[in-house]
Coordinates of C-alpha atoms in Angstrom, one line a residue:
M1 CA -32.1 65.7 0.7
T2 CA -33.1 68.5 -1.5
D3 CA -32.0 69.1 -5.1
S4 CA -29.6 71.8 -4.0
T5 CA -27.5 69.2 -2.2
L6 CA -26.9 67.3 -5.4
I7 CA -23.5 67.6 -7.1
A8 CA -23.3 67.8 -10.9
V9 CA -21.0 65.1 -12.4
D10 CA -19.5 67.4 -15.0
G11 CA -16.0 68.4 -13.9
V12 CA -15.9 66.1 -10.8
E13 CA -12.7 64.4 -10.1
P14 CA -12.7 60.6 -10.8
R15 CA -11.7 60.0 -7.1
S16 CA -14.9 61.7 -6.0
L17 CA -17.0 59.4 -8.2
R18 CA -15.1 56.4 -6.9
N19 CA -15.8 57.4 -3.3
L20 CA -19.5 57.8 -4.2
L21 CA -19.8 54.4 -5.8
G22 CA -17.8 52.8 -3.0
Q23 CA -20.8 53.5 -0.7
F24 CA -22.5 50.5 -2.3
A25 CA -21.2 47.5 -0.4
T26 CA -20.4 44.6 -2.6
G27 CA -19.1 41.0 -2.3
V28 CA -15.6 40.2 -3.5
T29 CA -14.9 37.7 -6.2
V30 CA -11.9 36.4 -8.1
I31 CA -12.6 35.7 -11.8
T32 CA -10.5 33.0 -13.3
T33 CA -10.0 31.5 -16.8
R34 CA -7.5 29.5 -18.8
T35 CA -6.0 30.7 -22.1
A36 CA -5.8 28.5 -25.2
D37 CA -2.1 27.9 -24.5
G38 CA -2.9 26.7 -21.0
R39 CA -1.9 29.8 -19.0
R40 CA -4.1 30.5 -15.9
V41 CA -5.5 34.0 -15.5
G42 CA -7.2 35.5 -12.5
M43 CA -8.3 38.9 -11.2
T44 CA -10.2 40.4 -8.3
A45 CA -13.6 41.9 -9.1
N46 CA -16.5 43.3 -7.1
S47 CA -18.5 44.2 -10.2
F48 CA -20.5 40.9 -10.1
S49 CA -24.2 40.6 -10.3
S50 CA -26.9 38.1 -11.0
V51 CA -29.0 38.8 -14.1
S52 CA -31.4 36.0 -14.8
L53 CA -32.5 32.6 -13.4
D54 CA -33.9 31.3 -16.7
P55 CA -31.5 31.1 -18.3
P56 CA -29.0 31.4 -15.4
L57 CA -27.0 34.5 -16.3
V58 CA -24.5 36.6 -14.4
L59 CA -22.4 39.6 -15.3
W60 CA -19.2 41.3 -14.3
S61 CA -17.1 44.0 -15.8
L62 CA -13.4 44.5 -16.7
A63 CA -11.5 47.7 -17.4
R64 CA -10.5 48.1 -21.0
S65 CA -7.0 48.9 -19.6
A66 CA -6.7 45.5 -17.8
P67 CA -3.8 43.4 -19.1
S68 CA -6.0 40.3 -18.9
L69 CA -8.7 41.8 -21.1
P70 CA -7.6 39.9 -24.3
D71 CA -7.4 36.6 -22.3
F72 CA -11.0 36.9 -21.0
L73 CA -12.3 38.0 -24.4
A74 CA -10.8 34.9 -26.0
A75 CA -11.9 32.4 -23.3
S76 CA -14.7 30.0 -23.8
H77 CA -15.4 29.9 -20.0
F78 CA -14.6 31.7 -16.8
A79 CA -15.2 31.0 -13.2
I80 CA -16.5 33.4 -10.6
N81 CA -15.0 32.5 -7.1
V82 CA -17.0 34.3 -4.3
L83 CA -14.6 34.9 -1.5
G84 CA -15.3 34.2 2.2
S85 CA -14.6 36.7 5.0
D86 CA -11.2 35.1 5.7
Q87 CA -9.9 35.5 2.2
H88 CA -9.0 39.2 2.0
G89 CA -5.4 38.1 1.4
L90 CA -6.4 36.2 -1.6
S91 CA -8.4 39.2 -2.9
G92 CA -5.3 41.4 -2.5
H93 CA -3.1 38.8 -4.2
F94 CA -5.2 38.6 -7.3
A95 CA -5.6 42.4 -7.4
R96 CA -1.9 43.0 -7.9
P97 CA 0.1 42.3 -11.1
A98 CA 2.2 39.1 -11.0
A99 CA 3.9 36.9 -13.6
D100 CA 2.1 33.9 -12.2
K101 CA -0.8 34.8 -10.0
F102 CA -1.4 31.1 -9.2
A103 CA 2.0 30.4 -7.7
G104 CA 1.4 29.2 -4.2
I105 CA -2.4 29.3 -4.5
E106 CA -4.5 26.2 -3.9
Y107 CA -6.9 25.5 -6.7
A108 CA -8.5 22.7 -8.7
E109 CA -9.0 22.5 -12.4
G110 CA -12.7 22.8 -13.3
P111 CA -14.7 22.4 -16.5
A112 CA -13.0 23.8 -19.6
G113 CA -9.8 23.9 -17.5
V114 CA -10.8 27.0 -15.5
P115 CA -9.1 27.3 -12.1
L116 CA -11.4 26.9 -9.1
L117 CA -10.1 28.5 -5.9
D118 CA -10.1 26.3 -2.8
G119 CA -12.1 27.7 0.1
A120 CA -14.4 30.0 -2.0
I121 CA -17.8 30.1 -0.4
A122 CA -19.4 29.8 -3.9
T123 CA -18.0 29.1 -7.4
L124 CA -19.8 29.5 -10.7
V125 CA -18.4 28.1 -14.0
C126 CA -19.8 30.1 -16.9
R127 CA -19.8 29.9 -20.6
N128 CA -18.4 33.3 -21.8
G129 CA -21.4 34.8 -23.6
T130 CA -21.6 38.3 -24.9
Q131 CA -19.7 41.4 -24.0
Y132 CA -21.3 44.8 -23.9
E133 CA -19.8 48.3 -24.1
G134 CA -19.7 50.0 -20.7
G135 CA -17.7 53.2 -21.0
D136 CA -14.1 52.4 -19.9
H137 CA -15.1 48.8 -19.1
L138 CA -16.5 45.8 -20.9
I139 CA -19.4 44.0 -19.3
F140 CA -19.2 40.2 -19.6
L141 CA -22.4 38.2 -19.6
G142 CA -22.0 34.6 -18.7
E143 CA -24.3 31.6 -18.6
I144 CA -23.8 29.4 -15.5
E145 CA -23.1 25.8 -16.5
H146 CA -21.8 24.4 -13.2
Y147 CA -21.7 25.7 -9.6
R148 CA -21.0 24.8 -6.0
H149 CA -21.4 26.6 -2.7
S150 CA -20.5 25.8 0.8
G151 CA -22.0 28.8 2.5
G152 CA -20.0 30.8 5.0
E153 CA -19.6 34.5 5.7
P154 CA -18.8 36.6 2.6
L155 CA -16.0 39.0 2.2
V156 CA -17.5 42.5 1.7
F157 CA -15.9 45.7 0.2
H158 CA -17.3 49.1 1.3
A159 CA -15.8 52.6 1.1
G160 CA -12.4 51.3 0.1
Q161 CA -12.1 48.7 2.9
Y162 CA -12.7 45.0 3.4
R163 CA -15.6 44.4 5.8
V164 CA -17.5 41.4 7.2
A165 CA -21.2 41.0 7.1
V166 CA -23.1 40.4 10.3
A167 CA -26.8 39.6 10.9
H168 CA -28.8 42.8 11.5
P169 CA -29.4 43.0 15.3
A170 CA -33.0 44.0 14.9
L171 CA -33.6 40.8 12.9
A172 CA -31.6 38.4 15.1
L173 CA -33.4 35.3 16.3

């Protein structure tokens, strides 16, 4: 690629930037919490990343326009539920608005009352640490206090579609 093939960001439609950023394949998570009045809150997110092992820190981001933003800001803890390849329906469910997103969903109550989704291939319960400005999003930094993982194949999101990960054929045993 030469510099002449680069596109200036100024004036570019947001959909074009979304398509660009969608070229980075990500795992899919459902972030959950419980409000002070006991209401369960959950949302799908692929903006999850590890930050540090010592202390154990992770981050994720939430749009400032998200209806659940005040709930996550006020929460002492949240859980990150990493979805398996067979859980694309669960991802879609938590991505859509609903009066009670947990109706009909199997989950257990974890530390600090946060909902832990059954069947997730990994779950992290985090103390809600600091939030950072990130343009039209807030970046949540959480310290892992508890976790579990069962392994399994992850649900992957790439170019606007759910995908499954497979072992690279050149590296297969």
